[in-house]
Amino acid sequence: MKFYFSRMKPKGECPPRKPLSKIFWSWVGAFLGISMVMWLGQHPGILSVHSVFLIGSFGASAVLVYGAPTAEFSQPRNLVGGHVFSVLVGVAVFMWLGSENMLAGPMAVSLAIVAMHLTRTLHPPGGATALIAIIGGDSIHAMGFWYAITPAMLGALIMLLVALVVNNLSSNPLRHYPVYWL
């Protein structure tokens, strides 16, 4: 036990606060990205065919793609693929186990992680996207696999487009986006 707890001792220090310019661009990106997804979700004739378009896991995606645009988890393949593969897993688990089974949520999240690892699209909000497929209620369940297209893929693509614009407006050469596409 002593060895186990010794591994929890800190090995470094908390990094300093990010510069105000980075915080500003993170705010602009998150505000615009979530605003665009919400706006398009309220205009079903434009893009969405369902009343559900903004999902909670997009908030976590905004933190990554606008707050940490150079991180591996924030790259386009991770953002879009992580949500899409996780939805596919989540919907499949829902169809297999339903939402009342105590194993459905843990199975959806854990299998989504496996799918993201295997496809090299690890995006932490994808775990929440898979879980939403289980606990999201009748409106989500009624979408079936369509949930992978809208809101997951289309919402992630909107956030990606905003990230491409906002993250490259900064004069900071270290803030370019993306680091890689595929």
Short mmCIF file of N, CA and C in Angstrom, two decimals:
data_model
loop_
_atom_site.label_atom_id
_atom_site.label_comp_id
_atom_site.label_asym_id
_atom_site.label_seq_id
_atom_site.Cartn_x
_atom_site.Cartn_y
_atom_site.Cartn_z
N MET A 1 0.82 -1.19 0.00
CA MET A 1 0.00 0.00 0.00
C MET A 1 0.87 1.26 0.00
N LYS A 2 1.96 1.21 0.75
CA LYS A 2 2.82 2.38 0.82
C LYS A 2 3.34 2.75 -0.57
N PHE A 3 3.74 1.73 -1.34
CA PHE A 3 4.22 1.98 -2.70
C PHE A 3 3.11 2.61 -3.54
N TYR A 4 1.91 2.07 -3.41
CA TYR A 4 0.78 2.57 -4.20
C TYR A 4 0.53 4.05 -3.90
N PHE A 5 0.48 4.41 -2.62
CA PHE A 5 0.23 5.80 -2.26
C PHE A 5 1.42 6.71 -2.58
N SER A 6 2.63 6.16 -2.59
CA SER A 6 3.80 6.97 -2.94
C SER A 6 3.74 7.44 -4.39
N ARG A 7 3.02 6.69 -5.22
CA ARG A 7 2.90 7.07 -6.63
C ARG A 7 2.01 8.29 -6.81
N MET A 8 1.26 8.66 -5.79
CA MET A 8 0.35 9.81 -5.87
C MET A 8 1.00 11.11 -5.43
N LYS A 9 2.26 11.05 -5.02
CA LYS A 9 2.95 12.28 -4.64
C LYS A 9 3.19 13.12 -5.87
N PRO A 10 3.03 14.43 -5.74
CA PRO A 10 3.25 15.30 -6.91
C PRO A 10 4.69 15.24 -7.39
N LYS A 11 4.83 15.34 -8.71
CA LYS A 11 6.17 15.31 -9.31
C LYS A 11 6.49 16.61 -10.02
N GLY A 12 5.61 17.57 -9.90
CA GLY A 12 5.83 18.84 -10.56
C GLY A 12 4.99 19.92 -9.90
N GLU A 13 4.94 21.06 -10.56
CA GLU A 13 4.17 22.19 -10.05
C GLU A 13 3.09 22.56 -11.05
N CYS A 14 2.09 23.21 -10.55
CA CYS A 14 1.01 23.69 -11.40
C CYS A 14 1.59 24.72 -12.38
N PRO A 15 1.25 24.60 -13.65
CA PRO A 15 1.79 25.56 -14.62
C PRO A 15 1.22 26.95 -14.38
N PRO A 16 1.91 27.98 -14.86
CA PRO A 16 1.41 29.35 -14.68
C PRO A 16 0.15 29.58 -15.50
N ARG A 17 -0.56 30.64 -15.15
CA ARG A 17 -1.77 31.02 -15.89
C ARG A 17 -1.39 31.35 -17.32
N LYS A 18 -2.25 31.03 -18.25
CA LYS A 18 -2.00 31.33 -19.65
C LYS A 18 -2.09 32.84 -19.87
N PRO A 19 -1.43 33.36 -20.90
CA PRO A 19 -1.50 34.80 -21.19
C PRO A 19 -2.94 35.22 -21.52
N LEU A 20 -3.23 36.48 -21.25
CA LEU A 20 -4.58 36.99 -21.50
C LEU A 20 -4.98 36.87 -22.97
N SER A 21 -4.03 36.96 -23.87
CA SER A 21 -4.37 36.82 -25.30
C SER A 21 -4.88 35.41 -25.60
N LYS A 22 -4.27 34.41 -25.01
CA LYS A 22 -4.73 33.02 -25.21
C LYS A 22 -6.11 32.84 -24.59
N ILE A 23 -6.33 33.40 -23.43
CA ILE A 23 -7.63 33.32 -22.77
C ILE A 23 -8.68 34.01 -23.63
N PHE A 24 -8.34 35.16 -24.20
CA PHE A 24 -9.27 35.89 -25.06
C PHE A 24 -9.68 35.05 -26.26
N TRP A 25 -8.70 34.47 -26.99
CA TRP A 25 -9.02 33.69 -28.17
C TRP A 25 -9.79 32.42 -27.81
N SER A 26 -9.52 31.86 -26.65
CA SER A 26 -10.29 30.71 -26.19
C SER A 26 -11.75 31.10 -25.97
N TRP A 27 -11.97 32.26 -25.37
CA TRP A 27 -13.32 32.75 -25.13
C TRP A 27 -14.05 33.01 -26.45
N VAL A 28 -13.38 33.70 -27.37
CA VAL A 28 -14.00 34.01 -28.66
C VAL A 28 -14.41 32.72 -29.38
N GLY A 29 -13.49 31.76 -29.44
CA GLY A 29 -13.79 30.51 -30.13
C GLY A 29 -14.94 29.76 -29.49
N ALA A 30 -14.91 29.61 -28.17
CA ALA A 30 -15.98 28.88 -27.49
C ALA A 30 -17.32 29.59 -27.66
N PHE A 31 -17.33 30.90 -27.54
CA PHE A 31 -18.58 31.65 -27.69
C PHE A 31 -19.15 31.48 -29.09
N LEU A 32 -18.30 31.66 -30.10
CA LEU A 32 -18.77 31.55 -31.48
C LEU A 32 -19.14 30.11 -31.86
N GLY A 33 -18.32 29.17 -31.44
CA GLY A 33 -18.58 27.76 -31.78
C GLY A 33 -19.90 27.26 -31.21
N ILE A 34 -20.11 27.48 -29.93
CA ILE A 34 -21.36 27.03 -29.30
C ILE A 34 -22.53 27.85 -29.84
N SER A 35 -22.32 29.14 -30.07
CA SER A 35 -23.40 29.98 -30.64
C SER A 35 -23.84 29.46 -32.00
N MET A 36 -22.88 29.10 -32.84
CA MET A 36 -23.22 28.60 -34.18
C MET A 36 -24.00 27.29 -34.10
N VAL A 37 -23.56 26.39 -33.24
CA VAL A 37 -24.26 25.11 -33.10
C VAL A 37 -25.68 25.36 -32.59
N MET A 38 -25.82 26.24 -31.60
CA MET A 38 -27.15 26.54 -31.06
C MET A 38 -28.03 27.19 -32.12
N TRP A 39 -27.49 28.16 -32.84
CA TRP A 39 -28.27 28.88 -33.84
C TRP A 39 -28.77 27.93 -34.93
N LEU A 40 -27.87 27.10 -35.44
CA LEU A 40 -28.27 26.17 -36.50
C LEU A 40 -29.26 25.13 -35.97
N GLY A 41 -29.15 24.77 -34.71
CA GLY A 41 -30.09 23.84 -34.11
C GLY A 41 -31.49 24.43 -33.97
N GLN A 42 -31.58 25.75 -33.89
CA GLN A 42 -32.88 26.40 -33.77
C GLN A 42 -33.52 26.67 -35.12
N HIS A 43 -32.81 26.37 -36.19
CA HIS A 43 -33.32 26.57 -37.54
C HIS A 43 -33.26 25.24 -38.28
N PRO A 44 -34.17 24.31 -37.96
CA PRO A 44 -34.12 22.96 -38.51
C PRO A 44 -34.09 22.89 -40.03
N GLY A 45 -34.66 23.86 -40.70
CA GLY A 45 -34.66 23.84 -42.15
C GLY A 45 -33.29 24.03 -42.75
N ILE A 46 -32.36 24.60 -41.98
CA ILE A 46 -31.02 24.88 -42.51
C ILE A 46 -30.15 23.63 -42.50
N LEU A 47 -30.10 22.95 -41.36
CA LEU A 47 -29.13 21.87 -41.23
C LEU A 47 -29.67 20.66 -40.49
N SER A 48 -30.34 20.89 -39.42
CA SER A 48 -30.76 19.80 -38.55
C SER A 48 -32.16 19.35 -38.89
N VAL A 49 -32.38 18.06 -38.82
CA VAL A 49 -33.72 17.54 -39.07
C VAL A 49 -34.37 17.10 -37.76
N HIS A 50 -33.70 17.28 -36.67
CA HIS A 50 -34.21 16.89 -35.36
C HIS A 50 -34.20 18.09 -34.43
N SER A 51 -35.01 18.03 -33.40
CA SER A 51 -35.07 19.13 -32.45
C SER A 51 -33.86 19.16 -31.53
N VAL A 52 -33.13 18.06 -31.42
CA VAL A 52 -31.95 18.00 -30.55
C VAL A 52 -30.73 18.26 -31.42
N PHE A 53 -30.02 19.32 -31.15
CA PHE A 53 -28.83 19.60 -31.95
C PHE A 53 -27.63 19.91 -31.06
N LEU A 54 -27.84 20.61 -29.97
CA LEU A 54 -26.74 20.93 -29.07
C LEU A 54 -26.71 19.88 -27.97
N ILE A 55 -25.61 19.17 -27.88
CA ILE A 55 -25.46 18.16 -26.82
C ILE A 55 -24.38 18.62 -25.85
N GLY A 56 -24.53 18.20 -24.60
CA GLY A 56 -23.64 18.66 -23.54
C GLY A 56 -22.17 18.43 -23.78
N SER A 57 -21.84 17.34 -24.46
CA SER A 57 -20.43 17.04 -24.67
C SER A 57 -19.75 18.06 -25.59
N PHE A 58 -20.53 18.85 -26.34
CA PHE A 58 -19.92 19.90 -27.16
C PHE A 58 -19.27 20.98 -26.29
N GLY A 59 -19.77 21.18 -25.07
CA GLY A 59 -19.13 22.13 -24.16
C GLY A 59 -17.70 21.71 -23.84
N ALA A 60 -17.52 20.42 -23.59
CA ALA A 60 -16.17 19.91 -23.32
C ALA A 60 -15.30 19.97 -24.57
N SER A 61 -15.90 19.72 -25.73
CA SER A 61 -15.14 19.84 -26.98
C SER A 61 -14.67 21.28 -27.19
N ALA A 62 -15.52 22.24 -26.82
CA ALA A 62 -15.14 23.65 -26.95
C ALA A 62 -13.92 23.97 -26.10
N VAL A 63 -13.87 23.42 -24.89
CA VAL A 63 -12.70 23.64 -24.03
C VAL A 63 -11.44 23.16 -24.74
N LEU A 64 -11.53 22.01 -25.38
CA LEU A 64 -10.35 21.45 -26.04
C LEU A 64 -9.97 22.20 -27.31
N VAL A 65 -10.91 22.35 -28.25
CA VAL A 65 -10.52 22.91 -29.55
C VAL A 65 -10.25 24.40 -29.51
N TYR A 66 -10.83 25.12 -28.55
CA TYR A 66 -10.57 26.57 -28.46
C TYR A 66 -9.61 26.90 -27.31
N GLY A 67 -9.61 26.10 -26.26
CA GLY A 67 -8.73 26.37 -25.12
C GLY A 67 -7.39 25.70 -25.21
N ALA A 68 -7.30 24.59 -25.93
CA ALA A 68 -6.05 23.85 -26.08
C ALA A 68 -5.95 23.33 -27.52
N PRO A 69 -5.89 24.25 -28.50
CA PRO A 69 -5.98 23.85 -29.91
C PRO A 69 -4.82 23.01 -30.42
N THR A 70 -3.70 23.00 -29.72
CA THR A 70 -2.58 22.20 -30.22
C THR A 70 -2.52 20.82 -29.57
N ALA A 71 -3.40 20.55 -28.62
CA ALA A 71 -3.41 19.24 -27.96
C ALA A 71 -3.85 18.15 -28.93
N GLU A 72 -3.36 16.95 -28.71
CA GLU A 72 -3.72 15.81 -29.56
C GLU A 72 -5.23 15.59 -29.58
N PHE A 73 -5.88 15.70 -28.42
CA PHE A 73 -7.32 15.48 -28.31
C PHE A 73 -8.14 16.51 -29.09
N SER A 74 -7.53 17.63 -29.47
CA SER A 74 -8.24 18.74 -30.10
C SER A 74 -8.18 18.74 -31.62
N GLN A 75 -7.41 17.86 -32.19
CA GLN A 75 -7.22 17.88 -33.65
C GLN A 75 -8.49 17.44 -34.39
N PRO A 76 -8.64 17.88 -35.63
CA PRO A 76 -9.88 17.61 -36.37
C PRO A 76 -10.31 16.14 -36.39
N ARG A 77 -9.38 15.23 -36.64
CA ARG A 77 -9.77 13.82 -36.69
C ARG A 77 -10.28 13.35 -35.33
N ASN A 78 -9.71 13.89 -34.26
CA ASN A 78 -10.15 13.51 -32.92
C ASN A 78 -11.51 14.11 -32.60
N LEU A 79 -11.68 15.39 -32.92
CA LEU A 79 -12.94 16.08 -32.66
C LEU A 79 -14.10 15.40 -33.37
N VAL A 80 -14.00 15.24 -34.67
CA VAL A 80 -15.11 14.68 -35.44
C VAL A 80 -15.20 13.17 -35.24
N GLY A 81 -14.10 12.48 -35.43
CA GLY A 81 -14.11 11.02 -35.28
C GLY A 81 -14.46 10.57 -33.88
N GLY A 82 -13.96 11.28 -32.88
CA GLY A 82 -14.26 10.90 -31.50
C GLY A 82 -15.75 10.94 -31.20
N HIS A 83 -16.41 11.99 -31.67
CA HIS A 83 -17.86 12.08 -31.47
C HIS A 83 -18.60 11.02 -32.29
N VAL A 84 -18.25 10.87 -33.55
CA VAL A 84 -18.99 9.96 -34.43
C VAL A 84 -18.83 8.50 -33.98
N PHE A 85 -17.61 8.06 -33.75
CA PHE A 85 -17.41 6.67 -33.33
C PHE A 85 -18.07 6.40 -31.98
N SER A 86 -18.01 7.38 -31.09
CA SER A 86 -18.63 7.21 -29.77
C SER A 86 -20.15 7.11 -29.87
N VAL A 87 -20.74 7.90 -30.75
CA VAL A 87 -22.19 7.83 -30.95
C VAL A 87 -22.58 6.46 -31.49
N LEU A 88 -21.84 6.00 -32.47
CA LEU A 88 -22.17 4.70 -33.06
C LEU A 88 -22.13 3.60 -32.00
N VAL A 89 -21.12 3.65 -31.16
CA VAL A 89 -21.02 2.68 -30.06
C VAL A 89 -22.17 2.87 -29.09
N GLY A 90 -22.43 4.10 -28.68
CA GLY A 90 -23.49 4.37 -27.71
C GLY A 90 -24.86 3.92 -28.20
N VAL A 91 -25.17 4.21 -29.45
CA VAL A 91 -26.47 3.81 -30.00
C VAL A 91 -26.55 2.28 -30.09
N ALA A 92 -25.47 1.64 -30.52
CA ALA A 92 -25.47 0.18 -30.61
C ALA A 92 -25.68 -0.45 -29.22
N VAL A 93 -25.03 0.09 -28.21
CA VAL A 93 -25.20 -0.44 -26.86
C VAL A 93 -26.63 -0.19 -26.39
N PHE A 94 -27.19 0.98 -26.69
CA PHE A 94 -28.58 1.24 -26.30
C PHE A 94 -29.51 0.23 -26.96
N MET A 95 -29.30 -0.04 -28.25
CA MET A 95 -30.16 -0.99 -28.96
C MET A 95 -30.01 -2.40 -28.40
N TRP A 96 -28.83 -2.70 -27.90
CA TRP A 96 -28.54 -4.02 -27.36
C TRP A 96 -29.07 -4.17 -25.94
N LEU A 97 -28.79 -3.18 -25.08
CA LEU A 97 -29.11 -3.31 -23.65
C LEU A 97 -30.25 -2.41 -23.18
N GLY A 98 -30.60 -1.39 -23.95
CA GLY A 98 -31.61 -0.44 -23.49
C GLY A 98 -31.00 0.55 -22.51
N SER A 99 -31.82 1.44 -21.99
CA SER A 99 -31.29 2.46 -21.07
C SER A 99 -31.47 2.09 -19.61
N GLU A 100 -32.28 1.08 -19.33
CA GLU A 100 -32.55 0.69 -17.94
C GLU A 100 -31.52 -0.28 -17.38
N ASN A 101 -30.78 -0.94 -18.23
CA ASN A 101 -29.79 -1.90 -17.79
C ASN A 101 -28.61 -1.17 -17.15
N MET A 102 -28.23 -1.60 -15.96
CA MET A 102 -27.13 -0.95 -15.22
C MET A 102 -25.79 -1.01 -15.96
N LEU A 103 -25.66 -1.91 -16.89
CA LEU A 103 -24.41 -2.03 -17.63
C LEU A 103 -24.35 -1.15 -18.87
N ALA A 104 -25.48 -0.60 -19.28
CA ALA A 104 -25.53 0.14 -20.55
C ALA A 104 -24.59 1.35 -20.55
N GLY A 105 -24.67 2.20 -19.56
CA GLY A 105 -23.81 3.39 -19.51
C GLY A 105 -22.34 3.05 -19.45
N PRO A 106 -21.93 2.21 -18.48
CA PRO A 106 -20.51 1.85 -18.42
C PRO A 106 -20.02 1.15 -19.70
N MET A 107 -20.87 0.31 -20.28
CA MET A 107 -20.49 -0.39 -21.51
C MET A 107 -20.31 0.60 -22.66
N ALA A 108 -21.23 1.56 -22.79
CA ALA A 108 -21.14 2.54 -23.87
C ALA A 108 -19.87 3.37 -23.76
N VAL A 109 -19.58 3.88 -22.58
CA VAL A 109 -18.40 4.73 -22.40
C VAL A 109 -17.12 3.93 -22.59
N SER A 110 -17.03 2.77 -21.98
CA SER A 110 -15.78 1.99 -22.08
C SER A 110 -15.54 1.50 -23.51
N LEU A 111 -16.59 1.07 -24.19
CA LEU A 111 -16.42 0.64 -25.58
C LEU A 111 -16.13 1.83 -26.51
N ALA A 112 -16.68 2.98 -26.19
CA ALA A 112 -16.35 4.18 -26.98
C ALA A 112 -14.87 4.51 -26.85
N ILE A 113 -14.32 4.37 -25.67
CA ILE A 113 -12.88 4.61 -25.47
C ILE A 113 -12.07 3.63 -26.31
N VAL A 114 -12.48 2.36 -26.30
CA VAL A 114 -11.79 1.36 -27.11
C VAL A 114 -11.86 1.73 -28.59
N ALA A 115 -13.05 2.09 -29.06
CA ALA A 115 -13.23 2.47 -30.47
C ALA A 115 -12.36 3.68 -30.83
N MET A 116 -12.33 4.68 -29.94
CA MET A 116 -11.51 5.86 -30.23
C MET A 116 -10.03 5.52 -30.24
N HIS A 117 -9.59 4.66 -29.32
CA HIS A 117 -8.19 4.24 -29.35
C HIS A 117 -7.86 3.51 -30.65
N LEU A 118 -8.73 2.57 -31.03
CA LEU A 118 -8.46 1.77 -32.23
C LEU A 118 -8.46 2.62 -33.50
N THR A 119 -9.24 3.69 -33.52
CA THR A 119 -9.32 4.55 -34.71
C THR A 119 -8.42 5.78 -34.60
N ARG A 120 -7.66 5.89 -33.52
CA ARG A 120 -6.77 7.02 -33.27
C ARG A 120 -7.53 8.35 -33.28
N THR A 121 -8.72 8.34 -32.66
CA THR A 121 -9.56 9.53 -32.60
C THR A 121 -9.94 9.87 -31.16
N LEU A 122 -9.07 9.59 -30.21
CA LEU A 122 -9.39 9.81 -28.80
C LEU A 122 -9.74 11.28 -28.55
N HIS A 123 -10.96 11.50 -28.10
CA HIS A 123 -11.48 12.84 -27.81
C HIS A 123 -12.33 12.67 -26.55
N PRO A 124 -11.83 13.10 -25.38
CA PRO A 124 -12.53 12.83 -24.12
C PRO A 124 -14.04 13.13 -24.13
N PRO A 125 -14.51 14.21 -24.76
CA PRO A 125 -15.96 14.42 -24.77
C PRO A 125 -16.73 13.31 -25.48
N GLY A 126 -16.05 12.50 -26.28
CA GLY A 126 -16.71 11.37 -26.93
C GLY A 126 -17.32 10.41 -25.93
N GLY A 127 -16.70 10.25 -24.77
CA GLY A 127 -17.26 9.39 -23.73
C GLY A 127 -18.63 9.90 -23.29
N ALA A 128 -18.76 11.22 -23.16
CA ALA A 128 -20.05 11.81 -22.79
C ALA A 128 -21.05 11.66 -23.93
N THR A 129 -20.60 11.77 -25.16
CA THR A 129 -21.49 11.61 -26.30
C THR A 129 -22.06 10.19 -26.34
N ALA A 130 -21.24 9.19 -26.05
CA ALA A 130 -21.72 7.81 -25.98
C ALA A 130 -22.72 7.64 -24.84
N LEU A 131 -22.43 8.25 -23.71
CA LEU A 131 -23.32 8.15 -22.55
C LEU A 131 -24.66 8.83 -22.82
N ILE A 132 -24.64 9.94 -23.54
CA ILE A 132 -25.88 10.64 -23.89
C ILE A 132 -26.77 9.74 -24.74
N ALA A 133 -26.18 8.88 -25.57
CA ALA A 133 -26.97 7.94 -26.37
C ALA A 133 -27.76 6.99 -25.47
N ILE A 134 -27.28 6.76 -24.26
CA ILE A 134 -27.96 5.87 -23.32
C ILE A 134 -28.95 6.63 -22.46
N ILE A 135 -28.53 7.76 -21.90
CA ILE A 135 -29.35 8.47 -20.91
C ILE A 135 -30.10 9.66 -21.49
N GLY A 136 -29.97 9.91 -22.79
CA GLY A 136 -30.51 11.11 -23.41
C GLY A 136 -32.01 11.21 -23.50
N GLY A 137 -32.72 10.16 -23.24
CA GLY A 137 -34.17 10.23 -23.27
C GLY A 137 -34.76 9.87 -24.62
N ASP A 138 -36.08 9.97 -24.70
CA ASP A 138 -36.81 9.52 -25.88
C ASP A 138 -36.40 10.23 -27.16
N SER A 139 -36.16 11.55 -27.09
CA SER A 139 -35.82 12.28 -28.31
C SER A 139 -34.48 11.81 -28.89
N ILE A 140 -33.53 11.50 -28.03
CA ILE A 140 -32.24 10.97 -28.50
C ILE A 140 -32.42 9.53 -28.99
N HIS A 141 -33.12 8.72 -28.21
CA HIS A 141 -33.31 7.31 -28.58
C HIS A 141 -34.04 7.17 -29.90
N ALA A 142 -34.98 8.06 -30.17
CA ALA A 142 -35.75 8.00 -31.42
C ALA A 142 -34.87 8.23 -32.64
N MET A 143 -33.76 8.93 -32.48
CA MET A 143 -32.87 9.21 -33.62
C MET A 143 -32.14 7.97 -34.10
N GLY A 144 -31.90 7.03 -33.20
CA GLY A 144 -31.12 5.85 -33.58
C GLY A 144 -29.75 6.27 -34.08
N PHE A 145 -29.30 5.63 -35.15
CA PHE A 145 -27.97 5.93 -35.67
C PHE A 145 -27.90 7.30 -36.36
N TRP A 146 -29.04 7.91 -36.63
CA TRP A 146 -29.05 9.26 -37.19
C TRP A 146 -28.36 10.23 -36.24
N TYR A 147 -28.36 9.93 -34.95
CA TYR A 147 -27.69 10.75 -33.93
C TYR A 147 -26.20 10.93 -34.26
N ALA A 148 -25.63 9.99 -35.01
CA ALA A 148 -24.22 10.12 -35.41
C ALA A 148 -24.02 11.23 -36.44
N ILE A 149 -25.04 11.46 -37.27
CA ILE A 149 -24.94 12.50 -38.30
C ILE A 149 -25.30 13.86 -37.71
N THR A 150 -26.50 13.92 -37.15
CA THR A 150 -26.95 15.15 -36.50
C THR A 150 -27.55 14.81 -35.16
N PRO A 151 -27.00 15.24 -34.12
CA PRO A 151 -26.13 16.40 -33.96
C PRO A 151 -24.62 16.12 -33.94
N ALA A 152 -24.18 14.88 -33.74
CA ALA A 152 -22.76 14.63 -33.45
C ALA A 152 -21.81 15.10 -34.55
N MET A 153 -21.93 14.56 -35.74
CA MET A 153 -20.97 14.91 -36.79
C MET A 153 -21.16 16.35 -37.26
N LEU A 154 -22.39 16.76 -37.52
CA LEU A 154 -22.60 18.12 -38.02
C LEU A 154 -22.22 19.17 -36.98
N GLY A 155 -22.55 18.92 -35.73
CA GLY A 155 -22.16 19.86 -34.67
C GLY A 155 -20.65 19.95 -34.54
N ALA A 156 -19.97 18.79 -34.59
CA ALA A 156 -18.51 18.78 -34.50
C ALA A 156 -17.89 19.50 -35.70
N LEU A 157 -18.48 19.33 -36.88
CA LEU A 157 -17.95 20.02 -38.08
C LEU A 157 -18.13 21.53 -37.98
N ILE A 158 -19.23 21.98 -37.42
CA ILE A 158 -19.44 23.42 -37.21
C ILE A 158 -18.38 23.96 -36.25
N MET A 159 -18.16 23.23 -35.15
CA MET A 159 -17.14 23.66 -34.20
C MET A 159 -15.76 23.65 -34.83
N LEU A 160 -15.50 22.69 -35.70
CA LEU A 160 -14.23 22.63 -36.42
C LEU A 160 -14.05 23.84 -37.32
N LEU A 161 -15.07 24.20 -38.06
CA LEU A 161 -14.97 25.38 -38.94
C LEU A 161 -14.68 26.65 -38.14
N VAL A 162 -15.35 26.81 -37.02
CA VAL A 162 -15.08 27.98 -36.17
C VAL A 162 -13.66 27.91 -35.63
N ALA A 163 -13.21 26.72 -35.25
CA ALA A 163 -11.84 26.57 -34.73
C ALA A 163 -10.80 26.93 -35.79
N LEU A 164 -11.07 26.56 -37.04
CA LEU A 164 -10.13 26.89 -38.12
C LEU A 164 -10.01 28.40 -38.30
N VAL A 165 -11.11 29.09 -38.17
CA VAL A 165 -11.09 30.55 -38.33
C VAL A 165 -10.46 31.21 -37.11
N VAL A 166 -11.03 30.97 -35.95
CA VAL A 166 -10.63 31.70 -34.72
C VAL A 166 -9.21 31.36 -34.31
N ASN A 167 -8.85 30.09 -34.31
CA ASN A 167 -7.51 29.72 -33.83
C ASN A 167 -6.40 30.20 -34.74
N ASN A 168 -6.72 30.57 -35.97
CA ASN A 168 -5.70 31.08 -36.88
C ASN A 168 -5.74 32.60 -37.01
N LEU A 169 -6.64 33.26 -36.31
CA LEU A 169 -6.67 34.73 -36.28
C LEU A 169 -5.62 35.30 -35.33
N SER A 170 -5.26 34.53 -34.33
CA SER A 170 -4.28 34.99 -33.35
C SER A 170 -2.93 35.22 -34.03
N SER A 171 -2.22 36.24 -33.56
CA SER A 171 -0.89 36.50 -34.11
C SER A 171 0.17 35.58 -33.50
N ASN A 172 -0.21 34.80 -32.51
CA ASN A 172 0.70 33.87 -31.86
C ASN A 172 0.98 32.69 -32.80
N PRO A 173 2.24 32.51 -33.24
CA PRO A 173 2.55 31.43 -34.17
C PRO A 173 2.37 30.05 -33.56
N LEU A 174 2.30 29.96 -32.24
CA LEU A 174 2.11 28.67 -31.58
C LEU A 174 0.63 28.28 -31.51
N ARG A 175 -0.26 29.16 -31.94
CA ARG A 175 -1.69 28.89 -31.84
C ARG A 175 -2.29 28.43 -33.18
N HIS A 176 -1.50 28.07 -34.14
CA HIS A 176 -2.07 27.64 -35.42
C HIS A 176 -2.88 26.35 -35.21
N TYR A 177 -3.85 26.16 -36.08
CA TYR A 177 -4.73 25.00 -35.98
C TYR A 177 -5.12 24.56 -37.37
N PRO A 178 -5.04 23.31 -37.65
CA PRO A 178 -4.70 22.19 -36.79
C PRO A 178 -3.21 21.88 -36.82
N VAL A 179 -2.80 21.04 -35.90
CA VAL A 179 -1.42 20.55 -35.91
C VAL A 179 -1.30 19.48 -37.00
N TYR A 180 -2.34 18.67 -37.17
CA TYR A 180 -2.41 17.67 -38.23
C TYR A 180 -3.87 17.40 -38.57
N TRP A 181 -4.12 16.89 -39.75
CA TRP A 181 -5.48 16.55 -40.17
C TRP A 181 -5.75 15.08 -39.99
N LEU A 182 -4.90 14.24 -40.56
CA LEU A 182 -5.17 12.79 -40.54
C LEU A 182 -4.12 12.03 -39.80
#
